[in-house]
Amino acid sequence: MDRELRVDWIACEAFGMCHDLAPDLVALDDWGYPILPSPSEVAARAGDVQRIIDCCPARALSLVRRDGRTQGRRQQRSIGAVPHQGPRLRA
């Protein structure tokens, strides 16, 4: 099944890591945002594609099957976030 690389444009911070890891696969626009490869390039370079997904510091890249299901997306996390423990009780 064909898969395509997608960017969460809200999460993407234009670090350019995807381009640094695979410059012949991902180009950057004038503002540093990725210009993504075609699905045929994604299929031919599956290892490189997974590597750039895994290394994205903003967790903005995902691999999506043509039927719309997401694969290979890393779970987003907040740096420095503290899990909610419920309301604090006053003594």
Short mmCIF file of C-alpha atoms in Angstrom, two decimals:
data_model
loop_
_atom_site.label_atom_id
_atom_site.label_comp_id
_atom_site.label_asym_id
_atom_site.label_seq_id
_atom_site.Cartn_x
_atom_site.Cartn_y
_atom_site.Cartn_z
CA MET A 1 0.00 0.00 0.00
CA ASP A 2 1.30 3.46 -0.90
CA ARG A 3 2.27 5.73 1.94
CA GLU A 4 3.04 9.41 2.00
CA LEU A 5 5.01 11.61 4.34
CA ARG A 6 2.95 14.32 6.02
CA VAL A 7 3.80 17.35 8.11
CA ASP A 8 1.79 18.70 11.00
CA TRP A 9 2.26 22.32 9.96
CA ILE A 10 1.24 23.62 13.37
CA ALA A 11 3.84 21.48 15.16
CA CYS A 12 6.64 22.04 12.62
CA GLU A 13 9.14 24.64 13.82
CA ALA A 14 11.31 24.62 10.68
CA PHE A 15 14.40 23.20 12.39
CA GLY A 16 15.43 21.60 9.07
CA MET A 17 16.58 18.32 10.62
CA CYS A 18 14.67 16.34 7.96
CA HIS A 19 16.64 18.11 5.25
CA ASP A 20 19.95 17.72 7.12
CA LEU A 21 19.44 13.95 7.35
CA ALA A 22 18.27 13.42 3.76
CA PRO A 23 18.94 16.52 1.61
CA ASP A 24 18.27 14.64 -1.62
CA LEU A 25 14.86 13.53 -0.29
CA VAL A 26 13.50 16.59 1.56
CA ALA A 27 14.06 20.13 0.30
CA LEU A 28 13.36 23.29 2.30
CA ASP A 29 11.36 26.31 1.23
CA ASP A 30 12.51 29.91 1.76
CA TRP A 31 11.31 29.86 5.39
CA GLY A 32 12.93 26.53 6.27
CA TYR A 33 9.81 24.36 6.06
CA PRO A 34 10.03 20.97 4.33
CA ILE A 35 9.03 20.30 0.74
CA LEU A 36 8.00 16.66 0.89
CA PRO A 37 8.84 13.82 -1.50
CA SER A 38 6.30 12.00 -3.64
CA PRO A 39 4.78 8.69 -2.43
CA SER A 40 6.99 6.80 -4.92
CA GLU A 41 10.12 8.37 -3.39
CA VAL A 42 8.82 7.55 0.10
CA ALA A 43 8.37 3.89 -0.90
CA ALA A 44 11.84 3.69 -2.45
CA ARG A 45 13.55 5.27 0.58
CA ALA A 46 11.53 3.82 3.46
CA GLY A 47 14.54 3.57 5.79
CA ASP A 48 15.54 7.20 5.30
CA VAL A 49 11.93 8.33 5.69
CA GLN A 50 11.55 6.50 8.99
CA ARG A 51 14.83 8.00 10.19
CA ILE A 52 13.71 11.58 9.53
CA ILE A 53 10.37 10.88 11.25
CA ASP A 54 12.17 9.51 14.31
CA CYS A 55 14.65 12.41 14.44
CA CYS A 56 12.19 15.29 14.04
CA PRO A 57 12.60 17.35 17.24
CA ALA A 58 9.07 18.77 16.91
CA ARG A 59 7.50 15.35 16.21
CA ALA A 60 5.80 16.99 13.23
CA LEU A 61 6.31 14.22 10.65
CA SER A 62 4.20 11.14 10.12
CA LEU A 63 3.81 8.39 7.56
CA VAL A 64 0.23 8.08 6.33
CA ARG A 65 -1.26 5.27 4.30
CA ARG A 66 -3.27 6.33 1.28
CA ASP A 67 -6.44 5.21 3.08
CA GLY A 68 -5.74 7.89 5.71
CA ARG A 69 -4.44 5.79 8.60
CA THR A 70 -1.35 7.10 10.34
CA GLN A 71 1.77 4.98 10.72
CA GLY A 72 5.14 5.78 12.17
CA ARG A 73 4.13 8.91 14.03
CA ARG A 74 5.94 9.49 17.25
CA GLN A 75 3.84 10.34 20.25
CA GLN A 76 4.03 14.02 21.05
CA ARG A 77 5.33 14.98 24.43
CA SER A 78 5.66 18.19 26.34
CA ILE A 79 9.14 18.91 27.59
CA GLY A 80 9.11 19.70 31.28
CA ALA A 81 5.44 18.89 31.72
CA VAL A 82 4.33 17.45 35.04
CA PRO A 83 1.55 14.85 35.03
CA HIS A 84 -1.66 16.08 36.61
CA GLN A 85 -2.14 14.60 40.07
CA GLY A 86 -5.63 15.97 40.69
CA PRO A 87 -6.68 18.91 42.84
CA ARG A 88 -4.59 19.84 45.84
CA LEU A 89 -6.34 19.82 49.16
CA ARG A 90 -5.79 22.57 51.66
CA ALA A 91 -4.75 21.50 55.12
#
